[in-house]
mmCIF file of C-alpha atoms and ligand atoms in Angstrom:
data_model
loop_
_atom_site.group_PDB
_atom_site.id
_atom_site.type_symbol
_atom_site.label_atom_id
_atom_site.label_comp_id
_atom_site.label_asym_id
_atom_site.label_seq_id
_atom_site.Cartn_x
_atom_site.Cartn_y
_atom_site.Cartn_z
ATOM 1 C CA UNK A 1 -23.138 -7.863 20.371
ATOM 2 C CA UNK A 2 -20.506 -6.442 22.446
ATOM 3 C CA UNK A 3 -20.490 -2.521 22.509
ATOM 4 C CA UNK A 4 -17.927 -1.007 20.194
ATOM 5 C CA UNK A 5 -16.356 2.477 20.035
ATOM 6 C CA UNK A 6 -15.053 4.219 16.960
ATOM 7 C CA UNK A 7 -13.551 7.574 15.767
ATOM 8 C CA UNK A 8 -14.511 9.559 12.615
ATOM 9 C CA UNK A 9 -11.959 11.488 10.958
ATOM 10 C CA UNK A 10 -12.558 14.128 8.429
ATOM 11 C CA UNK A 11 -9.493 14.269 5.751
ATOM 12 C CA UNK A 12 -9.546 18.148 5.741
ATOM 13 C CA UNK A 13 -6.248 18.037 7.629
ATOM 14 C CA UNK A 14 -3.046 16.424 6.286
ATOM 15 C CA UNK A 15 -2.913 12.558 6.148
ATOM 16 C CA UNK A 16 -0.261 12.412 8.654
ATOM 17 C CA UNK A 17 -2.192 14.237 11.102
ATOM 18 C CA UNK A 18 -4.986 11.735 10.473
ATOM 19 C CA UNK A 19 -2.647 8.830 11.032
ATOM 20 C CA UNK A 20 -1.280 10.143 14.172
ATOM 21 C CA UNK A 21 -5.055 10.450 15.494
ATOM 22 C CA UNK A 22 -5.840 7.018 14.139
ATOM 23 C CA UNK A 23 -2.789 5.348 15.788
ATOM 24 C CA UNK A 24 -3.656 6.805 19.068
ATOM 25 C CA UNK A 25 -7.143 5.824 18.876
ATOM 26 C CA UNK A 26 -5.795 2.255 18.546
ATOM 27 C CA UNK A 27 -3.460 2.696 21.324
ATOM 28 C CA UNK A 28 -6.332 3.836 23.488
ATOM 29 C CA UNK A 29 -8.248 0.760 22.703
ATOM 30 C CA UNK A 30 -10.923 1.940 20.163
ATOM 31 C CA UNK A 31 -12.371 -0.688 17.848
ATOM 32 C CA UNK A 32 -12.995 1.377 14.607
ATOM 33 C CA UNK A 33 -11.851 4.278 12.688
ATOM 34 C CA UNK A 34 -13.939 5.929 9.662
ATOM 35 C CA UNK A 35 -12.696 8.463 7.311
ATOM 36 C CA UNK A 36 -15.232 10.736 5.661
ATOM 37 C CA UNK A 37 -15.448 11.156 1.811
ATOM 38 C CA UNK A 38 -15.884 14.186 0.075
ATOM 39 C CA UNK A 39 -13.794 14.954 -3.171
ATOM 40 C CA UNK A 40 -12.464 18.232 -1.845
ATOM 41 C CA UNK A 41 -10.813 16.644 1.185
ATOM 42 C CA UNK A 42 -7.666 14.400 1.113
ATOM 43 C CA UNK A 43 -8.527 11.027 -0.821
ATOM 44 C CA UNK A 44 -10.144 8.716 1.697
ATOM 45 C CA UNK A 45 -8.277 5.436 0.351
ATOM 46 C CA UNK A 46 -4.933 7.236 0.576
ATOM 47 C CA UNK A 47 -5.800 8.194 4.163
ATOM 48 C CA UNK A 48 -7.054 4.725 5.003
ATOM 49 C CA UNK A 49 -4.129 3.174 3.539
ATOM 50 C CA UNK A 50 -1.755 5.207 5.228
ATOM 51 C CA UNK A 51 -3.463 4.317 8.649
ATOM 52 C CA UNK A 52 -3.642 0.613 7.809
ATOM 53 C CA UNK A 53 0.149 0.713 7.499
ATOM 54 C CA UNK A 54 0.743 2.454 10.957
ATOM 55 C CA UNK A 55 -1.869 0.454 12.844
ATOM 56 C CA UNK A 56 -2.190 -3.277 13.611
ATOM 57 C CA UNK A 57 -5.450 -4.042 15.397
ATOM 58 C CA UNK A 58 -7.931 -1.180 14.697
ATOM 59 C CA UNK A 59 -10.659 -1.887 12.019
ATOM 60 C CA UNK A 60 -11.098 1.034 9.349
ATOM 61 C CA UNK A 61 -13.002 1.945 6.418
ATOM 62 C CA UNK A 62 -14.572 4.936 4.589
ATOM 63 C CA UNK A 63 -17.512 6.460 6.421
ATOM 64 C CA UNK A 64 -19.202 6.825 4.064
ATOM 65 C CA UNK A 65 -18.379 6.696 0.218
ATOM 66 C CA UNK A 66 -21.040 6.810 -2.494
ATOM 67 C CA UNK A 67 -21.903 5.220 -5.832
ATOM 68 C CA UNK A 68 -22.311 8.377 -7.558
ATOM 69 C CA UNK A 69 -18.677 9.767 -7.641
ATOM 70 C CA UNK A 70 -16.978 6.454 -7.193
ATOM 71 C CA UNK A 71 -18.150 3.374 -9.287
ATOM 72 C CA UNK A 72 -19.227 0.527 -7.337
ATOM 73 C CA UNK A 73 -16.550 -1.808 -9.069
ATOM 74 C CA UNK A 74 -13.875 0.622 -8.163
ATOM 75 C CA UNK A 75 -15.096 0.785 -4.694
ATOM 76 C CA UNK A 76 -15.062 -3.023 -4.539
ATOM 77 C CA UNK A 77 -11.450 -3.063 -5.683
ATOM 78 C CA UNK A 78 -10.383 -0.289 -3.109
ATOM 79 C CA UNK A 79 -11.881 -1.886 -0.354
ATOM 80 C CA UNK A 80 -10.483 -5.313 -1.206
ATOM 81 C CA UNK A 81 -6.959 -3.813 -1.486
ATOM 82 C CA UNK A 82 -7.544 -2.111 1.949
ATOM 83 C CA UNK A 83 -8.232 -5.328 3.451
ATOM 84 C CA UNK A 84 -5.148 -6.880 2.033
ATOM 85 C CA UNK A 85 -2.916 -3.825 3.218
ATOM 86 C CA UNK A 86 -4.432 -4.051 6.790
ATOM 87 C CA UNK A 87 -4.461 -7.761 7.002
ATOM 88 C CA UNK A 88 -8.213 -8.296 7.245
ATOM 89 C CA UNK A 89 -9.407 -5.083 8.931
ATOM 90 C CA UNK A 90 -11.522 -3.429 6.226
ATOM 91 C CA UNK A 91 -15.040 -1.941 6.926
ATOM 92 C CA UNK A 92 -16.987 -0.587 4.013
ATOM 93 C CA UNK A 93 -19.259 2.487 4.900
ATOM 94 C CA UNK A 94 -21.412 3.616 1.795
ATOM 95 C CA UNK A 95 -24.420 5.977 1.526
ATOM 96 C CA UNK A 96 -26.293 7.834 -1.115
ATOM 97 C CA UNK A 97 -24.024 10.698 -1.166
ATOM 98 C CA UNK A 98 -24.176 14.266 -0.145
ATOM 99 C CA UNK A 99 -26.580 16.522 -2.277
ATOM 100 C CA UNK A 100 -24.638 19.543 -2.136
ATOM 101 C CA UNK A 101 -21.437 17.958 -3.036
ATOM 102 C CA UNK A 102 -22.934 16.084 -5.999
ATOM 103 C CA UNK A 103 -24.648 19.316 -7.289
ATOM 104 C CA UNK A 104 -20.833 20.781 -7.490
ATOM 105 C CA UNK A 105 -19.719 17.950 -9.655
ATOM 106 C CA UNK A 106 -23.125 18.303 -11.766
ATOM 107 C CA UNK A 107 -24.045 14.798 -10.776
ATOM 108 C CA UNK A 108 -27.682 14.031 -10.590
ATOM 109 C CA UNK A 109 -29.000 12.543 -7.446
ATOM 110 C CA UNK A 110 -31.335 10.158 -8.999
ATOM 111 C CA UNK A 111 -32.877 7.080 -7.347
ATOM 112 C CA UNK A 112 -30.618 7.102 -4.324
ATOM 113 C CA UNK A 113 -32.286 3.961 -2.687
ATOM 114 C CA UNK A 114 -31.855 2.097 -5.923
ATOM 115 C CA UNK A 115 -28.306 3.453 -6.488
ATOM 116 C CA UNK A 116 -27.184 2.081 -2.814
ATOM 117 C CA UNK A 117 -29.158 -0.917 -3.034
ATOM 118 C CA UNK A 118 -27.868 -2.230 -6.556
ATOM 119 C CA UNK A 119 -24.305 -1.138 -5.581
ATOM 120 C CA UNK A 120 -24.110 -3.033 -2.515
ATOM 121 C CA UNK A 121 -25.346 -6.188 -4.384
ATOM 122 C CA UNK A 122 -22.713 -5.635 -7.070
ATOM 123 C CA UNK A 123 -19.927 -4.931 -4.437
ATOM 124 C CA UNK A 124 -20.822 -7.943 -2.482
ATOM 125 C CA UNK A 125 -20.793 -10.195 -5.415
ATOM 126 C CA UNK A 126 -17.348 -8.907 -6.642
ATOM 127 C CA UNK A 127 -15.885 -9.282 -3.250
ATOM 128 C CA UNK A 128 -16.995 -12.824 -3.449
ATOM 129 C CA UNK A 129 -14.770 -13.366 -6.376
ATOM 130 C CA UNK A 130 -17.955 -13.757 -8.729
ATOM 131 C CA UNK A 131 -17.753 -12.677 -12.480
ATOM 132 C CA UNK A 132 -20.781 -10.316 -12.247
ATOM 133 C CA UNK A 133 -23.414 -9.831 -14.637
ATOM 134 C CA UNK A 134 -26.035 -7.092 -13.276
ATOM 135 C CA UNK A 135 -28.571 -4.961 -15.225
ATOM 136 C CA UNK A 136 -30.240 -2.690 -12.832
ATOM 137 C CA UNK A 137 -31.736 0.661 -13.001
ATOM 138 C CA UNK A 138 -28.542 2.531 -11.646
ATOM 139 C CA UNK A 139 -25.682 0.269 -12.495
ATOM 140 C CA UNK A 140 -25.028 -2.239 -15.449
ATOM 141 C CA UNK A 141 -22.125 -4.620 -15.059
ATOM 142 C CA UNK A 142 -21.067 -6.994 -17.884
ATOM 143 C CA UNK A 143 -19.049 -9.895 -16.573
ATOM 144 C CA UNK A 144 -17.025 -7.617 -14.291
ATOM 145 C CA UNK A 145 -14.677 -9.578 -11.981
ATOM 146 C CA UNK A 146 -11.757 -8.861 -9.377
ATOM 147 C CA UNK A 147 -8.485 -10.550 -9.997
ATOM 148 C CA UNK A 148 -8.071 -11.240 -6.296
ATOM 149 C CA UNK A 149 -10.056 -11.525 -3.158
ATOM 150 C CA UNK A 150 -10.334 -9.750 0.272
ATOM 151 C CA UNK A 151 -8.780 -11.493 3.121
ATOM 152 C CA UNK A 152 -12.307 -11.570 4.999
ATOM 153 C CA UNK A 153 -15.853 -10.953 4.320
ATOM 154 C CA UNK A 154 -15.951 -7.186 4.571
ATOM 155 C CA UNK A 155 -18.949 -5.904 6.744
ATOM 156 C CA UNK A 156 -20.998 -3.492 4.649
ATOM 157 C CA UNK A 157 -22.384 -0.335 6.602
ATOM 158 C CA UNK A 158 -25.141 1.772 5.092
ATOM 159 C CA UNK A 159 -25.163 5.503 6.060
ATOM 160 C CA UNK A 160 -28.825 6.119 6.751
ATOM 161 C CA UNK A 161 -31.205 8.721 8.419
ATOM 162 C CA UNK A 162 -34.412 8.880 6.477
ATOM 163 C CA UNK A 163 -37.098 6.163 6.878
ATOM 164 C CA UNK A 164 -36.696 4.206 3.559
ATOM 165 C CA UNK A 165 -33.076 4.367 3.627
ATOM 166 C CA UNK A 166 -33.151 3.039 7.231
ATOM 167 C CA UNK A 167 -35.337 0.196 6.028
ATOM 168 C CA UNK A 168 -33.127 -0.663 3.039
ATOM 169 C CA UNK A 169 -30.195 -0.587 5.209
ATOM 170 C CA UNK A 170 -31.774 -3.045 7.892
ATOM 171 C CA UNK A 171 -32.379 -5.610 4.983
ATOM 172 C CA UNK A 172 -29.050 -5.270 3.223
ATOM 173 C CA UNK A 173 -26.549 -4.086 5.689
ATOM 174 C CA UNK A 174 -24.291 -5.587 8.033
ATOM 175 C CA UNK A 175 -24.401 -2.240 9.740
ATOM 176 C CA UNK A 176 -26.300 0.983 9.824
ATOM 177 C CA UNK A 177 -24.156 4.386 10.219
ATOM 178 C CA UNK A 178 -27.083 6.645 11.732
ATOM 179 C CA UNK A 179 -25.675 10.244 11.526
ATOM 180 C CA UNK A 180 -27.381 11.662 14.415
ATOM 181 C CA UNK A 181 -26.737 12.562 18.055
ATOM 182 C CA UNK A 182 -30.062 12.987 19.873
ATOM 183 C CA UNK A 183 -32.102 10.168 21.582
ATOM 184 C CA UNK A 184 -35.405 11.460 19.690
ATOM 185 C CA UNK A 185 -33.709 10.571 16.460
ATOM 186 C CA UNK A 186 -32.498 7.136 17.558
ATOM 187 C CA UNK A 187 -35.848 6.323 18.958
ATOM 188 C CA UNK A 188 -37.260 6.854 15.600
ATOM 189 C CA UNK A 189 -34.395 5.174 13.613
ATOM 190 C CA UNK A 190 -33.961 2.224 15.644
ATOM 191 C CA UNK A 191 -37.733 1.436 15.772
ATOM 192 C CA UNK A 192 -37.846 1.390 11.746
ATOM 193 C CA UNK A 193 -34.678 -0.827 11.774
ATOM 194 C CA UNK A 194 -35.879 -3.238 14.216
ATOM 195 C CA UNK A 195 -39.223 -3.533 12.354
ATOM 196 C CA UNK A 196 -37.707 -3.951 8.889
ATOM 197 C CA UNK A 197 -34.752 -6.360 10.380
ATOM 198 C CA UNK A 198 -37.178 -8.705 12.137
ATOM 199 C CA UNK A 199 -35.442 -11.610 13.255
ATOM 200 C CA UNK A 200 -31.756 -10.333 12.004
ATOM 201 C CA UNK A 201 -32.157 -7.202 14.284
ATOM 202 C CA UNK A 202 -29.647 -8.518 16.925
ATOM 203 C CA UNK A 203 -27.135 -9.384 14.103
ATOM 204 C CA UNK A 204 -26.964 -5.721 12.737
ATOM 205 C CA UNK A 205 -24.282 -3.285 14.144
ATOM 206 C CA UNK A 206 -26.227 -0.061 14.916
ATOM 207 C CA UNK A 207 -23.710 2.642 14.673
ATOM 208 C CA UNK A 208 -24.295 6.073 16.260
ATOM 209 C CA UNK A 209 -22.282 8.393 14.193
ATOM 210 C CA UNK A 210 -22.431 11.344 16.236
ATOM 211 C CA UNK A 211 -21.177 14.876 16.378
ATOM 212 C CA UNK A 212 -19.345 14.735 19.767
ATOM 213 C CA UNK A 213 -17.288 17.197 21.680
ATOM 214 C CA UNK A 214 -15.976 16.637 25.221
ATOM 215 C CA UNK A 215 -14.050 18.660 27.665
ATOM 216 C CA UNK A 216 -13.582 18.907 31.452
ATOM 217 C CA UNK A 217 -14.859 22.257 30.892
ATOM 218 C CA UNK A 218 -18.266 22.287 29.746
ATOM 219 C CA UNK A 219 -17.997 25.636 27.992
ATOM 220 C CA UNK A 220 -15.073 24.710 25.967
ATOM 221 C CA UNK A 221 -16.796 21.652 24.800
ATOM 222 C CA UNK A 222 -19.747 23.913 23.749
ATOM 223 C CA UNK A 223 -17.425 26.345 22.061
ATOM 224 C CA UNK A 224 -15.967 23.506 19.876
ATOM 225 C CA UNK A 225 -19.340 21.907 18.990
ATOM 226 C CA UNK A 226 -20.770 25.346 17.674
ATOM 227 C CA UNK A 227 -19.238 25.506 14.152
ATOM 228 C CA UNK A 228 -20.275 21.918 13.423
ATOM 229 C CA UNK A 229 -23.668 22.299 14.715
ATOM 230 C CA UNK A 230 -24.120 25.497 12.570
ATOM 231 C CA UNK A 231 -23.157 23.458 9.491
ATOM 232 C CA UNK A 232 -25.534 20.584 10.374
ATOM 233 C CA UNK A 233 -28.370 23.274 10.984
ATOM 234 C CA UNK A 234 -27.655 24.880 7.781
ATOM 235 C CA UNK A 235 -28.018 21.611 5.864
ATOM 236 C CA UNK A 236 -30.885 19.965 8.032
ATOM 237 C CA UNK A 237 -34.187 19.475 6.323
ATOM 238 C CA UNK A 238 -37.467 21.022 7.553
ATOM 239 C CA UNK A 239 -38.680 17.809 9.119
ATOM 240 C CA UNK A 240 -35.573 17.316 11.103
ATOM 241 C CA UNK A 241 -35.880 20.801 12.457
ATOM 242 C CA UNK A 242 -39.423 20.551 13.290
ATOM 243 C CA UNK A 243 -38.728 17.114 14.989
ATOM 244 C CA UNK A 244 -36.464 18.989 17.563
ATOM 245 C CA UNK A 245 -38.595 22.183 17.797
ATOM 246 C CA UNK A 246 -36.168 24.400 16.087
ATOM 247 C CA UNK A 247 -37.791 27.332 14.357
ATOM 248 C CA UNK A 248 -37.184 27.408 10.526
ATOM 249 C CA UNK A 249 -36.679 31.031 10.845
ATOM 250 C CA UNK A 250 -33.782 30.657 13.629
ATOM 251 C CA UNK A 251 -32.279 27.815 11.248
ATOM 252 C CA UNK A 252 -32.302 30.221 8.137
ATOM 253 C CA UNK A 253 -30.513 33.075 10.044
ATOM 254 C CA UNK A 254 -27.604 30.458 10.549
ATOM 255 C CA UNK A 255 -27.957 28.999 7.002
ATOM 256 C CA UNK A 256 -27.642 32.467 5.256
ATOM 257 C CA UNK A 257 -24.931 33.642 7.318
ATOM 258 C CA UNK A 258 -22.829 30.583 6.367
ATOM 259 C CA UNK A 259 -23.615 30.839 2.752
ATOM 260 C CA UNK A 260 -22.272 34.476 2.601
ATOM 261 C CA UNK A 261 -19.200 33.372 4.659
ATOM 262 C CA UNK A 262 -20.254 35.232 7.682
ATOM 263 C CA UNK A 263 -19.232 32.493 10.168
ATOM 264 C CA UNK A 264 -19.282 34.800 13.174
ATOM 265 C CA UNK A 265 -22.955 35.613 12.953
ATOM 266 C CA UNK A 266 -23.561 31.884 12.017
ATOM 267 C CA UNK A 267 -21.884 30.664 15.135
ATOM 268 C CA UNK A 268 -23.328 33.230 17.488
ATOM 269 C CA UNK A 269 -26.872 32.284 16.484
ATOM 270 C CA UNK A 270 -26.621 28.654 17.203
ATOM 271 C CA UNK A 271 -29.051 28.076 20.105
ATOM 272 C CA UNK A 272 -28.977 25.631 22.971
ATOM 273 C CA UNK A 273 -31.743 23.879 21.231
ATOM 274 C CA UNK A 274 -29.649 23.366 18.290
ATOM 275 C CA UNK A 275 -26.796 22.106 20.217
ATOM 276 C CA UNK A 276 -28.842 19.594 22.052
ATOM 277 C CA UNK A 277 -30.618 18.364 18.936
ATOM 278 C CA UNK A 278 -27.461 17.910 16.811
ATOM 279 C CA UNK A 279 -24.623 17.314 19.196
ATOM 280 C CA UNK A 280 -23.400 15.378 22.179
ATOM 281 C CA UNK A 281 -21.129 17.897 24.283
ATOM 282 C CA UNK A 282 -20.138 18.446 27.816
ATOM 283 C CA UNK A 283 -18.165 16.994 30.397
ATOM 284 C CA UNK A 284 -17.278 13.271 30.676
ATOM 285 C CA UNK A 285 -20.036 12.363 32.750
ATOM 286 C CA UNK A 286 -22.500 14.599 30.789
ATOM 287 C CA UNK A 287 -21.369 13.046 27.664
ATOM 288 C CA UNK A 288 -21.620 9.532 29.132
ATOM 289 C CA UNK A 289 -25.180 9.909 30.094
ATOM 290 C CA UNK A 290 -26.051 10.989 26.604
ATOM 291 C CA UNK A 291 -24.457 7.847 25.292
ATOM 292 C CA UNK A 292 -26.144 5.753 27.937
ATOM 293 C CA UNK A 293 -29.475 7.008 26.336
ATOM 294 C CA UNK A 294 -28.462 5.889 22.911
ATOM 295 C CA UNK A 295 -27.389 2.563 23.806
ATOM 296 C CA UNK A 296 -30.470 1.977 25.859
ATOM 297 C CA UNK A 297 -32.329 2.491 22.633
ATOM 298 C CA UNK A 298 -30.369 -0.095 20.923
ATOM 299 C CA UNK A 299 -27.124 1.467 19.719
ATOM 300 C CA UNK A 300 -24.382 -1.176 19.553
ATOM 301 C CA UNK A 301 -21.516 1.006 18.424
ATOM 302 C CA UNK A 302 -20.592 4.839 19.034
ATOM 303 C CA UNK A 303 -18.561 6.699 16.676
ATOM 304 C CA UNK A 304 -16.968 9.835 18.231
ATOM 305 C CA UNK A 305 -17.460 12.368 15.248
ATOM 306 C CA UNK A 306 -16.274 15.851 14.779
ATOM 307 C CA UNK A 307 -15.209 18.108 16.624
ATOM 308 C CA UNK A 308 -14.395 15.313 19.295
ATOM 309 C CA UNK A 309 -13.145 18.326 21.350
ATOM 310 C CA UNK A 310 -11.173 21.549 21.554
ATOM 311 C CA UNK A 311 -7.954 19.441 20.941
ATOM 312 C CA UNK A 312 -8.565 16.215 19.411
ATOM 313 C CA UNK A 313 -5.674 14.052 21.060
ATOM 314 C CA UNK A 314 -6.680 15.297 24.603
ATOM 315 C CA UNK A 315 -10.203 14.730 24.005
ATOM 316 C CA UNK A 316 -9.408 11.304 22.718
ATOM 317 C CA UNK A 317 -7.536 10.444 25.809
ATOM 318 C CA UNK A 318 -10.347 11.939 28.057
ATOM 319 C CA UNK A 319 -12.959 9.579 26.161
ATOM 320 C CA UNK A 320 -10.756 6.595 26.657
ATOM 321 C CA UNK A 321 -10.045 7.287 30.366
ATOM 322 C CA UNK A 322 -13.332 8.610 31.477
ATOM 323 C CA UNK A 323 -16.148 7.682 29.193
ATOM 324 C CA UNK A 324 -15.486 4.162 27.528
ATOM 325 C CA UNK A 325 -14.458 2.457 30.990
ATOM 326 C CA UNK A 326 -17.953 3.209 32.334
ATOM 327 C CA UNK A 327 -19.534 1.140 29.645
ATOM 328 C CA UNK A 328 -16.942 -2.007 29.835
HETATM 329 N N1 F42 B 1 -21.940 11.649 2.828
HETATM 330 C C1 F42 B 1 -20.876 12.086 2.004
HETATM 331 O O1 F42 B 1 -21.125 12.407 0.872
HETATM 332 N N2 F42 B 1 -19.787 11.753 2.722
HETATM 333 C C2 F42 B 1 -19.542 11.296 3.786
HETATM 334 O O2 F42 B 1 -18.468 10.910 4.333
HETATM 335 C C3 F42 B 1 -20.725 10.995 4.716
HETATM 336 C C4 F42 B 1 -20.688 10.304 5.735
HETATM 337 C C5 F42 B 1 -22.106 9.871 6.454
HETATM 338 C C6 F42 B 1 -21.773 9.084 7.742
HETATM 339 C C7 F42 B 1 -22.958 8.597 8.142
HETATM 340 C C8 F42 B 1 -24.262 8.870 7.456
HETATM 341 O O3 F42 B 1 -25.300 8.373 7.982
HETATM 342 C C9 F42 B 1 -24.221 9.646 6.507
HETATM 343 C C10 F42 B 1 -23.143 9.993 5.961
HETATM 344 N N3 F42 B 1 -23.231 10.746 4.589
HETATM 345 C C11 F42 B 1 -21.949 11.134 3.930
HETATM 346 C C12 F42 B 1 -24.400 11.098 4.132
HETATM 347 C C13 F42 B 1 -24.970 9.953 2.933
HETATM 348 O O4 F42 B 1 -24.174 9.865 1.865
HETATM 349 C C14 F42 B 1 -26.283 10.082 2.579
HETATM 350 O O5 F42 B 1 -26.324 11.512 2.052
HETATM 351 C C15 F42 B 1 -27.407 10.200 3.921
HETATM 352 O O6 F42 B 1 -26.947 9.036 4.490
HETATM 353 C C16 F42 B 1 -28.601 10.410 3.021
HETATM 354 O O7 F42 B 1 -29.409 9.443 3.405
HETATM 355 P P1 F42 B 1 -30.981 9.425 4.008
HETATM 356 O O8 F42 B 1 -31.236 8.409 4.632
HETATM 357 O O9 F42 B 1 -31.429 10.859 4.210
HETATM 358 O O10 F42 B 1 -31.721 9.168 2.311
HETATM 359 C C17 F42 B 1 -32.061 10.201 1.430
HETATM 360 C C18 F42 B 1 -31.485 9.539 0.090
HETATM 361 C C19 F42 B 1 -33.485 10.169 1.302
HETATM 362 O O11 F42 B 1 -33.919 11.360 0.966
HETATM 363 N N4 F42 B 1 -34.255 9.186 1.580
HETATM 364 C C20 F42 B 1 -35.575 9.227 1.747
HETATM 365 C C21 F42 B 1 -35.964 8.007 2.512
HETATM 366 O O12 F42 B 1 -37.078 7.922 3.133
HETATM 367 O O13 F42 B 1 -35.183 7.225 2.837
HETATM 368 C C22 F42 B 1 -36.310 9.103 0.320
HETATM 369 C C23 F42 B 1 -35.466 8.705 -0.726
HETATM 370 C C24 F42 B 1 -36.358 8.354 -1.991
HETATM 371 O O14 F42 B 1 -37.473 7.808 -1.900
HETATM 372 N N5 F42 B 1 -35.889 8.426 -3.162
HETATM 373 C C25 F42 B 1 -36.587 8.038 -4.301
HETATM 374 C C26 F42 B 1 -35.718 6.856 -4.787
HETATM 375 O O15 F42 B 1 -36.183 6.039 -5.795
HETATM 376 O O16 F42 B 1 -34.634 6.463 -4.342
HETATM 377 C C27 F42 B 1 -36.281 9.091 -5.393
HETATM 378 C C28 F42 B 1 -36.658 10.278 -5.007
HETATM 379 C C29 F42 B 1 -36.225 11.347 -6.212
HETATM 380 O O17 F42 B 1 -36.744 12.222 -6.341
HETATM 381 O O18 F42 B 1 -35.379 10.880 -7.249
#
């Protein structure tokens, strides 16, 4: 599978800013653009549609939506519409959703594995144009059918980090979006996927959905990564901290500062260990070294995720000029 490069955009800025960045990514030769999905940001499908109308080649999709907030039949309809609007360029990223966000909406995070598995089954069948009868534990559908079909078979990518979700992703996904940045995490995740996928492993698109920060000045790249890493540390489960040798106490200092809105304390308590564990940051050659480790472990698609750099447009140009050519 040829190596692909993509861009993650968080719609916390205006849709027109997202469109400009996605159009630049296309111009610079990137292959995919993924828009994150949280109800409190700009709506993911409005952002994607706007991008589709300003671009011609780049593939695009939600990275990732979830079946708790959005009914899977609605997702099938939205992604099929995006495929039509974009002339056959839609990708679907779907995952179990984010616990903290679901809590705010009083949505219970029950049976996440079943929720993803059943939703993907229903979405695939709807996209094929079938009238779907499905009586699962999470979703029940009675004769649901779309009145139109997408232009192409839309690849479904599963957002996964934990072992059982990775196994599920390997068996039902066309690709896996792994939200991690360190080789330690990829060694484990790709091992699980490889074992679960067996003969079809080489057909899977293994996506490194990274926290990435590049700058010719290493210290600027580091500064831009700090806030994002602080939030990752605050939400990281104990086993992830342990795997990276990060003390729970130090992580708690960051987490409690964030929860009381004291970002200065939070960011100043992010250690080098935390940055190494949860981001790829540095000069172009340092970033390229880190990426090559992930590629050696079996990653087939790199997504440059937030913050990307101090100034996103400049960072994208640096990536296109000084990083991607090293892998072509
Ligand atoms: N979440 C969002 O809400 N928005 C985004 O834009 C977003 C982007 C994104 C990109 C890449 C990515 O990998 C993840 C992303 N996420 C995003 C997060 C995503 O929605 C999921 O939260 C995330 O991928 C969680 O995946 P996970 O692999 O950690 O799996 C969770 C569910 C987990 O705990 N899994 C465990 C495992 O081993 O896989 C165990 C789960 C388990 O056994 N559950 C039982 C069951 O039956 O499902 C039930 C347990 C119970 O108590 O109910």
